[in-house]
mmCIF file of C-alpha atoms and ligand atoms in Angstrom:
data_model
loop_
_atom_site.group_PDB
_atom_site.id
_atom_site.type_symbol
_atom_site.label_atom_id
_atom_site.label_comp_id
_atom_site.label_asym_id
_atom_site.label_seq_id
_atom_site.Cartn_x
_atom_site.Cartn_y
_atom_site.Cartn_z
ATOM 1 C CA UNK A 28 64.986 -28.881 29.216
ATOM 2 C CA UNK A 29 63.660 -25.415 28.505
ATOM 3 C CA UNK A 30 64.004 -24.579 24.833
ATOM 4 C CA UNK A 31 64.946 -21.135 23.619
ATOM 5 C CA UNK A 32 62.823 -19.395 21.025
ATOM 6 C CA UNK A 33 65.594 -20.055 18.536
ATOM 7 C CA UNK A 34 65.401 -23.789 19.230
ATOM 8 C CA UNK A 35 61.651 -23.730 18.732
ATOM 9 C CA UNK A 36 62.046 -21.850 15.454
ATOM 10 C CA UNK A 37 64.473 -24.554 14.360
ATOM 11 C CA UNK A 38 61.832 -27.161 15.153
ATOM 12 C CA UNK A 39 59.322 -25.301 12.984
ATOM 13 C CA UNK A 40 61.811 -25.106 10.123
ATOM 14 C CA UNK A 41 62.584 -28.817 10.599
ATOM 15 C CA UNK A 42 58.886 -29.629 10.259
ATOM 16 C CA UNK A 43 58.822 -27.599 7.060
ATOM 17 C CA UNK A 44 61.564 -29.824 5.650
ATOM 18 C CA UNK A 45 64.524 -27.444 5.983
ATOM 19 C CA UNK A 46 67.755 -29.482 5.852
ATOM 20 C CA UNK A 47 69.817 -26.767 7.493
ATOM 21 C CA UNK A 48 67.470 -26.854 10.471
ATOM 22 C CA UNK A 49 67.951 -30.627 10.575
ATOM 23 C CA UNK A 50 71.739 -30.198 10.604
ATOM 24 C CA UNK A 51 71.545 -27.703 13.462
ATOM 25 C CA UNK A 52 69.191 -29.863 15.494
ATOM 26 C CA UNK A 53 71.636 -32.762 15.086
ATOM 27 C CA UNK A 54 74.384 -30.592 16.543
ATOM 28 C CA UNK A 55 72.085 -29.625 19.392
ATOM 29 C CA UNK A 56 71.222 -33.268 20.116
ATOM 30 C CA UNK A 57 74.870 -34.283 19.927
ATOM 31 C CA UNK A 58 76.071 -31.572 22.307
ATOM 32 C CA UNK A 59 73.226 -31.367 24.797
ATOM 33 C CA UNK A 60 71.784 -34.644 26.075
ATOM 34 C CA UNK A 61 68.913 -32.680 27.651
ATOM 35 C CA UNK A 62 67.752 -31.500 24.268
ATOM 36 C CA UNK A 63 66.506 -35.016 23.472
ATOM 37 C CA UNK A 64 63.130 -33.913 24.850
ATOM 38 C CA UNK A 65 62.618 -32.060 21.610
ATOM 39 C CA UNK A 66 61.981 -35.352 19.817
ATOM 40 C CA UNK A 67 58.697 -35.403 21.660
ATOM 41 C CA UNK A 68 57.684 -32.223 19.878
ATOM 42 C CA UNK A 69 57.889 -34.030 16.566
ATOM 43 C CA UNK A 70 55.438 -36.503 15.077
ATOM 44 C CA UNK A 71 56.663 -40.112 15.260
ATOM 45 C CA UNK A 72 58.364 -41.421 12.139
ATOM 46 C CA UNK A 73 56.349 -43.110 9.423
ATOM 47 C CA UNK A 74 56.312 -46.897 9.808
ATOM 48 C CA UNK A 75 58.783 -48.920 7.803
ATOM 49 C CA UNK A 76 61.931 -46.953 8.553
ATOM 50 C CA UNK A 77 65.067 -48.697 9.810
ATOM 51 C CA UNK A 78 68.433 -47.902 11.355
ATOM 52 C CA UNK A 79 71.173 -50.107 9.894
ATOM 53 C CA UNK A 80 74.648 -50.384 11.407
ATOM 54 C CA UNK A 81 77.616 -51.113 9.117
ATOM 55 C CA UNK A 82 80.638 -52.216 11.075
ATOM 56 C CA UNK A 83 84.107 -53.547 10.292
ATOM 57 C CA UNK A 84 87.827 -52.862 10.643
ATOM 58 C CA UNK A 85 89.357 -49.719 9.132
ATOM 59 C CA UNK A 86 90.072 -50.265 5.447
ATOM 60 C CA UNK A 87 87.646 -53.155 4.992
ATOM 61 C CA UNK A 88 85.599 -51.031 2.591
ATOM 62 C CA UNK A 89 82.712 -49.677 4.672
ATOM 63 C CA UNK A 90 82.660 -46.238 3.079
ATOM 64 C CA UNK A 91 83.045 -47.721 -0.396
ATOM 65 C CA UNK A 92 80.139 -50.098 0.172
ATOM 66 C CA UNK A 93 78.093 -47.256 1.663
ATOM 67 C CA UNK A 94 78.466 -45.365 -1.600
ATOM 68 C CA UNK A 95 76.917 -48.324 -3.428
ATOM 69 C CA UNK A 96 74.235 -48.817 -0.792
ATOM 70 C CA UNK A 97 73.230 -45.170 -0.956
ATOM 71 C CA UNK A 98 72.900 -45.284 -4.742
ATOM 72 C CA UNK A 99 71.041 -48.622 -4.689
ATOM 73 C CA UNK A 100 68.641 -47.602 -1.926
ATOM 74 C CA UNK A 101 67.907 -44.357 -3.772
ATOM 75 C CA UNK A 102 67.069 -46.357 -6.884
ATOM 76 C CA UNK A 103 64.538 -48.190 -4.730
ATOM 77 C CA UNK A 104 63.070 -44.857 -3.687
ATOM 78 C CA UNK A 105 64.372 -44.807 -0.151
ATOM 79 C CA UNK A 106 65.546 -41.593 1.433
ATOM 80 C CA UNK A 107 68.946 -42.335 2.890
ATOM 81 C CA UNK A 108 70.870 -40.795 5.769
ATOM 82 C CA UNK A 109 74.382 -41.814 6.796
ATOM 83 C CA UNK A 110 75.905 -41.249 10.214
ATOM 84 C CA UNK A 111 79.640 -41.908 10.187
ATOM 85 C CA UNK A 112 80.972 -42.408 13.680
ATOM 86 C CA UNK A 113 84.582 -41.244 13.479
ATOM 87 C CA UNK A 114 87.289 -42.721 15.621
ATOM 88 C CA UNK A 115 89.393 -40.234 17.527
ATOM 89 C CA UNK A 116 92.628 -41.376 15.941
ATOM 90 C CA UNK A 117 93.917 -38.483 13.836
ATOM 91 C CA UNK A 118 95.418 -40.861 11.246
ATOM 92 C CA UNK A 119 92.234 -42.713 10.358
ATOM 93 C CA UNK A 120 90.428 -39.447 11.035
ATOM 94 C CA UNK A 121 92.251 -37.994 8.046
ATOM 95 C CA UNK A 122 91.215 -40.905 5.860
ATOM 96 C CA UNK A 123 87.633 -40.510 6.966
ATOM 97 C CA UNK A 124 87.739 -36.831 6.164
ATOM 98 C CA UNK A 125 88.530 -37.848 2.586
ATOM 99 C CA UNK A 126 85.521 -40.176 2.577
ATOM 100 C CA UNK A 127 83.341 -37.556 4.057
ATOM 101 C CA UNK A 128 84.190 -34.997 1.408
ATOM 102 C CA UNK A 129 83.679 -37.575 -1.310
ATOM 103 C CA UNK A 130 80.350 -38.608 0.128
ATOM 104 C CA UNK A 131 79.348 -35.025 0.825
ATOM 105 C CA UNK A 132 79.595 -34.276 -2.890
ATOM 106 C CA UNK A 133 77.152 -37.097 -3.626
ATOM 107 C CA UNK A 134 74.807 -35.788 -0.954
ATOM 108 C CA UNK A 135 74.900 -32.162 -2.016
ATOM 109 C CA UNK A 136 73.358 -33.094 -5.352
ATOM 110 C CA UNK A 137 70.447 -35.039 -3.868
ATOM 111 C CA UNK A 138 68.068 -33.794 -1.165
ATOM 112 C CA UNK A 139 67.107 -37.364 -0.379
ATOM 113 C CA UNK A 140 70.606 -38.198 0.841
ATOM 114 C CA UNK A 141 71.977 -36.807 4.075
ATOM 115 C CA UNK A 142 75.465 -37.481 5.441
ATOM 116 C CA UNK A 143 76.878 -36.468 8.762
ATOM 117 C CA UNK A 144 79.851 -37.586 10.819
ATOM 118 C CA UNK A 145 79.941 -37.669 14.586
ATOM 119 C CA UNK A 146 83.092 -37.905 16.621
ATOM 120 C CA UNK A 147 83.320 -40.802 19.042
ATOM 121 C CA UNK A 148 84.319 -39.101 22.229
ATOM 122 C CA UNK A 149 85.052 -42.339 23.963
ATOM 123 C CA UNK A 150 82.022 -42.171 26.212
ATOM 124 C CA UNK A 151 80.229 -45.386 25.373
ATOM 125 C CA UNK A 152 76.789 -44.530 26.714
ATOM 126 C CA UNK A 153 76.995 -40.905 25.614
ATOM 127 C CA UNK A 154 77.790 -41.712 22.031
ATOM 128 C CA UNK A 155 75.149 -44.371 21.650
ATOM 129 C CA UNK A 156 72.563 -42.071 23.199
ATOM 130 C CA UNK A 157 73.551 -39.382 20.692
ATOM 131 C CA UNK A 158 73.392 -41.793 17.775
ATOM 132 C CA UNK A 159 70.032 -43.088 18.980
ATOM 133 C CA UNK A 160 68.532 -39.611 19.288
ATOM 134 C CA UNK A 161 69.986 -38.426 15.980
ATOM 135 C CA UNK A 162 68.801 -41.552 14.134
ATOM 136 C CA UNK A 163 65.339 -40.908 15.513
ATOM 137 C CA UNK A 164 65.521 -37.311 14.320
ATOM 138 C CA UNK A 165 66.570 -38.447 10.835
ATOM 139 C CA UNK A 166 63.710 -40.961 10.679
ATOM 140 C CA UNK A 167 61.331 -38.157 11.655
ATOM 141 C CA UNK A 168 62.718 -35.929 8.935
ATOM 142 C CA UNK A 169 61.686 -38.623 6.477
ATOM 143 C CA UNK A 170 64.922 -40.532 5.912
ATOM 144 C CA UNK A 171 63.657 -44.091 6.072
ATOM 145 C CA UNK A 172 67.052 -45.794 5.830
ATOM 146 C CA UNK A 173 69.557 -44.510 8.371
ATOM 147 C CA UNK A 174 72.970 -46.122 7.869
ATOM 148 C CA UNK A 175 75.445 -45.884 10.735
ATOM 149 C CA UNK A 176 79.098 -46.536 9.799
ATOM 150 C CA UNK A 177 81.216 -47.565 12.733
ATOM 151 C CA UNK A 178 84.463 -49.413 13.428
ATOM 152 C CA UNK A 179 83.135 -52.105 15.704
ATOM 153 C CA UNK A 180 86.108 -52.483 17.975
ATOM 154 C CA UNK A 181 85.707 -50.323 21.063
ATOM 155 C CA UNK A 182 83.068 -50.171 23.742
ATOM 156 C CA UNK A 183 81.603 -47.045 22.208
ATOM 157 C CA UNK A 184 81.133 -48.698 18.825
ATOM 158 C CA UNK A 185 79.600 -51.800 20.333
ATOM 159 C CA UNK A 186 77.123 -49.604 22.160
ATOM 160 C CA UNK A 187 76.311 -47.803 18.927
ATOM 161 C CA UNK A 188 75.362 -51.121 17.358
ATOM 162 C CA UNK A 189 72.650 -51.559 19.954
ATOM 163 C CA UNK A 190 70.784 -48.607 18.503
ATOM 164 C CA UNK A 191 70.804 -50.215 15.045
ATOM 165 C CA UNK A 192 67.952 -52.558 14.283
ATOM 166 C CA UNK A 193 70.002 -54.386 11.667
ATOM 167 C CA UNK A 194 73.752 -54.949 11.954
ATOM 168 C CA UNK A 195 75.991 -55.678 8.970
ATOM 169 C CA UNK A 196 79.497 -56.953 9.724
ATOM 170 C CA UNK A 197 82.081 -56.418 6.998
ATOM 171 C CA UNK A 198 85.175 -58.593 6.796
ATOM 172 C CA UNK A 199 87.839 -59.165 4.141
ATOM 173 C CA UNK A 200 90.123 -62.053 3.313
ATOM 174 C CA UNK A 201 93.730 -62.195 4.404
ATOM 175 C CA UNK A 202 93.628 -60.222 7.636
ATOM 176 C CA UNK A 203 92.983 -62.956 10.177
ATOM 177 C CA UNK A 204 90.586 -60.659 12.014
ATOM 178 C CA UNK A 205 87.917 -63.308 12.515
ATOM 179 C CA UNK A 206 89.149 -64.226 15.965
ATOM 180 C CA UNK A 207 88.768 -60.602 16.993
ATOM 181 C CA UNK A 208 85.208 -60.384 15.742
ATOM 182 C CA UNK A 209 84.469 -63.571 17.580
ATOM 183 C CA UNK A 210 85.947 -62.228 20.797
ATOM 184 C CA UNK A 211 84.043 -58.981 20.476
ATOM 185 C CA UNK A 212 80.865 -60.992 19.974
ATOM 186 C CA UNK A 213 80.348 -59.156 16.733
ATOM 187 C CA UNK A 214 79.681 -62.114 14.492
ATOM 188 C CA UNK A 215 76.985 -63.153 16.913
ATOM 189 C CA UNK A 216 75.042 -59.901 16.697
ATOM 190 C CA UNK A 217 75.390 -59.504 12.931
ATOM 191 C CA UNK A 218 72.243 -60.045 10.876
ATOM 192 C CA UNK A 219 74.294 -60.113 7.709
ATOM 193 C CA UNK A 220 77.994 -60.728 7.066
ATOM 194 C CA UNK A 221 79.623 -59.210 3.990
ATOM 195 C CA UNK A 222 82.956 -60.532 2.768
ATOM 196 C CA UNK A 223 84.273 -57.526 0.884
ATOM 197 C CA UNK A 224 87.353 -57.476 -1.346
ATOM 198 C CA UNK A 225 86.216 -60.791 -2.738
ATOM 199 C CA UNK A 226 88.666 -60.060 -5.555
ATOM 200 C CA UNK A 227 91.431 -60.942 -3.068
ATOM 201 C CA UNK A 228 92.540 -64.553 -2.436
ATOM 202 C CA UNK A 229 91.286 -66.471 0.587
ATOM 203 C CA UNK A 230 87.548 -65.830 0.286
ATOM 204 C CA UNK A 231 86.530 -69.495 0.538
ATOM 205 C CA UNK A 232 88.694 -70.071 3.577
ATOM 206 C CA UNK A 233 87.364 -66.981 5.336
ATOM 207 C CA UNK A 234 83.794 -68.019 4.627
ATOM 208 C CA UNK A 235 84.421 -71.485 6.073
ATOM 209 C CA UNK A 236 86.042 -69.969 9.172
ATOM 210 C CA UNK A 237 83.053 -67.737 9.694
ATOM 211 C CA UNK A 238 80.628 -70.639 9.348
ATOM 212 C CA UNK A 239 82.697 -72.735 11.775
ATOM 213 C CA UNK A 240 82.861 -69.923 14.316
ATOM 214 C CA UNK A 241 79.137 -69.268 14.055
ATOM 215 C CA UNK A 242 78.191 -72.921 14.282
ATOM 216 C CA UNK A 243 80.318 -73.320 17.389
ATOM 217 C CA UNK A 244 78.402 -70.549 19.149
ATOM 218 C CA UNK A 245 75.665 -71.379 21.626
ATOM 219 C CA UNK A 246 72.847 -70.325 19.366
ATOM 220 C CA UNK A 247 74.525 -71.676 16.280
ATOM 221 C CA UNK A 248 72.768 -69.158 14.095
ATOM 222 C CA UNK A 249 74.375 -68.522 10.718
ATOM 223 C CA UNK A 250 73.246 -65.266 9.090
ATOM 224 C CA UNK A 251 73.498 -64.779 5.334
ATOM 225 C CA UNK A 252 77.141 -64.428 4.241
ATOM 226 C CA UNK A 253 77.549 -62.442 1.016
ATOM 227 C CA UNK A 254 80.540 -61.562 -1.129
ATOM 228 C CA UNK A 255 81.170 -58.121 -2.578
ATOM 229 C CA UNK A 256 83.764 -56.178 -4.482
ATOM 230 C CA UNK A 257 82.530 -52.815 -3.293
ATOM 231 C CA UNK A 258 85.067 -50.858 -5.338
ATOM 232 C CA UNK A 259 83.497 -52.323 -8.500
ATOM 233 C CA UNK A 260 79.919 -52.283 -7.160
ATOM 234 C CA UNK A 261 79.763 -56.075 -7.427
ATOM 235 C CA UNK A 262 77.356 -57.851 -5.100
ATOM 236 C CA UNK A 263 75.933 -54.617 -3.721
ATOM 237 C CA UNK A 264 72.432 -55.267 -5.043
ATOM 238 C CA UNK A 265 72.360 -58.623 -3.272
ATOM 239 C CA UNK A 266 73.350 -56.870 -0.033
ATOM 240 C CA UNK A 267 70.414 -54.499 -0.457
ATOM 241 C CA UNK A 268 68.024 -57.364 -1.287
ATOM 242 C CA UNK A 269 69.058 -59.124 1.911
ATOM 243 C CA UNK A 270 68.826 -55.958 4.006
ATOM 244 C CA UNK A 271 65.374 -55.172 2.727
ATOM 245 C CA UNK A 272 64.310 -58.732 3.380
ATOM 246 C CA UNK A 273 65.611 -58.585 6.959
ATOM 247 C CA UNK A 274 63.945 -55.214 7.548
ATOM 248 C CA UNK A 275 60.585 -56.426 6.265
ATOM 249 C CA UNK A 276 60.707 -59.826 7.931
ATOM 250 C CA UNK A 277 61.330 -58.779 11.494
ATOM 251 C CA UNK A 278 58.341 -57.288 13.278
ATOM 252 C CA UNK A 279 60.566 -56.394 16.216
ATOM 253 C CA UNK A 280 62.386 -53.888 14.090
ATOM 254 C CA UNK A 281 59.989 -51.127 14.879
ATOM 255 C CA UNK A 282 60.749 -51.174 18.572
ATOM 256 C CA UNK A 283 62.373 -47.749 18.546
ATOM 257 C CA UNK A 284 59.229 -46.282 17.106
ATOM 258 C CA UNK A 285 57.075 -48.312 19.494
ATOM 259 C CA UNK A 286 59.077 -46.909 22.390
ATOM 260 C CA UNK A 287 58.115 -43.409 21.298
ATOM 261 C CA UNK A 288 54.504 -44.366 20.827
ATOM 262 C CA UNK A 289 54.304 -46.003 24.240
ATOM 263 C CA UNK A 290 55.647 -42.812 25.797
ATOM 264 C CA UNK A 291 53.162 -40.693 23.880
ATOM 265 C CA UNK A 292 50.326 -42.966 24.918
ATOM 266 C CA UNK A 293 51.530 -42.810 28.534
ATOM 267 C CA UNK A 294 51.740 -39.033 28.340
ATOM 268 C CA UNK A 295 48.162 -38.842 27.130
ATOM 269 C CA UNK A 296 46.940 -41.174 29.862
ATOM 270 C CA UNK A 297 48.832 -39.259 32.514
ATOM 271 C CA UNK A 298 47.396 -35.963 31.312
ATOM 272 C CA UNK A 299 43.894 -37.357 31.431
ATOM 273 C CA UNK A 300 44.383 -38.830 34.902
ATOM 274 C CA UNK A 301 45.834 -35.561 36.156
ATOM 275 C CA UNK A 302 42.847 -33.607 34.898
ATOM 276 C CA UNK A 303 40.463 -36.077 36.546
ATOM 277 C CA UNK A 304 42.288 -35.754 39.836
ATOM 278 C CA UNK A 305 42.415 -31.978 39.495
ATOM 279 C CA UNK A 306 38.629 -31.857 39.074
ATOM 280 C CA UNK A 307 38.252 -33.255 42.586
ATOM 281 C CA UNK A 308 40.979 -31.109 44.060
ATOM 282 C CA UNK A 309 39.802 -27.953 45.784
ATOM 283 C CA UNK A 310 43.236 -26.764 46.801
ATOM 284 C CA UNK A 311 44.021 -26.324 43.097
ATOM 285 C CA UNK A 312 41.323 -23.640 42.949
ATOM 286 C CA UNK A 313 42.865 -21.873 45.935
ATOM 287 C CA UNK A 314 46.308 -22.052 44.378
ATOM 288 C CA UNK A 315 45.017 -20.731 41.085
ATOM 289 C CA UNK A 316 43.456 -17.731 42.843
ATOM 290 C CA UNK A 317 46.702 -17.070 44.703
ATOM 291 C CA UNK A 318 48.679 -17.140 41.461
ATOM 292 C CA UNK A 319 46.150 -14.869 39.741
ATOM 293 C CA UNK A 320 46.459 -12.388 42.595
ATOM 294 C CA UNK A 321 50.254 -12.469 42.343
ATOM 295 C CA UNK A 322 50.622 -14.023 45.794
ATOM 296 C CA UNK A 323 52.234 -17.188 44.448
ATOM 297 C CA UNK A 324 54.377 -17.854 41.418
ATOM 298 C CA UNK A 325 53.160 -20.336 38.860
ATOM 299 C CA UNK A 326 56.187 -22.633 39.023
ATOM 300 C CA UNK A 327 55.962 -23.119 42.765
ATOM 301 C CA UNK A 328 52.234 -23.700 42.440
ATOM 302 C CA UNK A 329 52.803 -26.281 39.703
ATOM 303 C CA UNK A 330 55.386 -28.138 41.757
ATOM 304 C CA UNK A 331 53.074 -28.164 44.740
ATOM 305 C CA UNK A 332 50.188 -29.449 42.648
ATOM 306 C CA UNK A 333 52.300 -32.235 41.184
ATOM 307 C CA UNK A 334 53.587 -33.219 44.614
ATOM 308 C CA UNK A 335 50.024 -33.469 45.829
ATOM 309 C CA UNK A 336 48.483 -35.202 42.833
ATOM 310 C CA UNK A 337 51.191 -37.594 41.639
ATOM 311 C CA UNK A 338 51.038 -39.910 44.655
ATOM 312 C CA UNK A 339 47.284 -40.228 44.064
ATOM 313 C CA UNK A 340 47.709 -41.298 40.448
ATOM 314 C CA UNK A 341 48.120 -44.879 41.428
ATOM 315 C CA UNK A 342 45.810 -45.108 44.406
ATOM 316 C CA UNK A 343 42.422 -44.570 42.773
ATOM 317 C CA UNK A 344 40.556 -46.762 40.395
ATOM 318 C CA UNK A 345 41.918 -46.062 36.975
ATOM 319 C CA UNK A 346 40.318 -46.205 33.585
ATOM 320 C CA UNK A 347 41.523 -49.224 31.654
ATOM 321 C CA UNK A 348 44.076 -48.381 29.000
ATOM 322 C CA UNK A 349 41.898 -49.845 26.289
ATOM 323 C CA UNK A 350 39.114 -47.373 27.016
ATOM 324 C CA UNK A 351 41.352 -44.505 26.005
ATOM 325 C CA UNK A 352 40.738 -43.326 22.477
ATOM 326 C CA UNK A 353 42.974 -41.012 20.512
ATOM 327 C CA UNK A 354 41.616 -37.530 20.008
HETATM 328 N N1 GDP B 406 90.484 -54.536 -4.061
HETATM 329 C C1 GDP B 406 89.445 -53.977 -3.464
HETATM 330 N N2 GDP B 406 89.596 -52.794 -2.846
HETATM 331 C C2 GDP B 406 88.518 -52.252 -2.222
HETATM 332 C C3 GDP B 406 87.254 -52.886 -2.211
HETATM 333 N N3 GDP B 406 86.390 -52.117 -1.518
HETATM 334 C C4 GDP B 406 87.080 -51.042 -1.102
HETATM 335 N N4 GDP B 406 88.367 -51.114 -1.518
HETATM 336 C C5 GDP B 406 89.442 -50.137 -1.236
HETATM 337 O O1 GDP B 406 89.834 -50.292 0.112
HETATM 338 C C6 GDP B 406 90.232 -49.033 0.657
HETATM 339 C C7 GDP B 406 89.514 -48.736 1.954
HETATM 340 O O2 GDP B 406 88.133 -48.567 1.687
HETATM 341 P P1 GDP B 406 87.176 -47.709 2.626
HETATM 342 O O3 GDP B 406 85.841 -47.785 2.016
HETATM 343 O O4 GDP B 406 87.731 -46.343 2.870
HETATM 344 O O5 GDP B 406 87.238 -48.549 3.963
HETATM 345 P P2 GDP B 406 86.633 -48.193 5.424
HETATM 346 O O6 GDP B 406 87.777 -47.715 6.262
HETATM 347 O O7 GDP B 406 86.118 -49.487 5.925
HETATM 348 O O8 GDP B 406 85.577 -47.153 5.262
HETATM 349 C C8 GDP B 406 89.975 -48.012 -0.416
HETATM 350 O O9 GDP B 406 91.179 -47.746 -1.080
HETATM 351 C C9 GDP B 406 88.991 -48.712 -1.341
HETATM 352 O O10 GDP B 406 89.097 -48.256 -2.672
HETATM 353 C C10 GDP B 406 87.136 -54.146 -2.904
HETATM 354 O O11 GDP B 406 86.077 -54.784 -2.916
HETATM 355 N N5 GDP B 406 88.259 -54.643 -3.490
HETATM 356 MG MG1 MG B 407 85.206 -45.299 6.184
#
């Protein structure tokens, strides 16, 4: 899309580390899918960053655990951003507002913590695309741990989990929700399962049910299952240890960043190929003269040039990708 001067100023302020510019760019990304092009104006994120999804039923303790995770990750010198994906329900929405205010107070005191909630508008693809773009923006701002809190029940939330490189499923004893997680396929995608409210009875039984359900699955893969009492900060450090281990162990985790780099590499190659083709293209000289004389407008001339050159991109002998060096 075409960016206004104001948008471009925001990008400059973003690059200078202005958090208010970051907040406004998030709003822009959330409201205008087209604006995702602006990510290409920003340098790719530093390696080592990760987007982590935290999912579980309302009331299981996600926000409480997040508080502990934020503090613990900060102690390990990570810069932490939280995206809370709100459900539309006004009742839980109210509860989340409480969380948000509580968390916002933590964030206000520390520049290295950023918290934002997004409303789930029910459009599965739309929301996940927003969360993807915004996570990428946060990584580029320098937040290297982006935590996405979501109630993993609807289509929209499931889609959101696909943008997270690591998925944590939170459960608690005594609710009998396991069957639901199983049906939703959630326990199968989780890299880590946290049994919160381990101060309640029924922890052993729940753990056994989870192991049984996971072992019965086709892949029969049992991720680490940890116990926490998030309200007393118990077990939170072990959750972080496991998360960090998962993040460091999996080379595939950087795929979001690789996607960006592939596109940038492709852009560079395309530009180079276009210039090569243009060098052999006499009608470009004629067009350029016509534009200079005011006989043609530049946009029409550009379109015409692309229409002429693009089909030729593939038809001539191309330089091998490996011969391309970064300038
Ligand atoms: N007993 C107990 N209560 C907890 C624990 N973790 C969170 N809670 C409480 O459970 C309620 C819901 O927690 P919240 O973090 O808002 O859940 P969310 O809806 O998943 O974000 C709050 O009243 C918390 O204080 C825990 O480990 N044990
Ligand atoms: Mg919450």
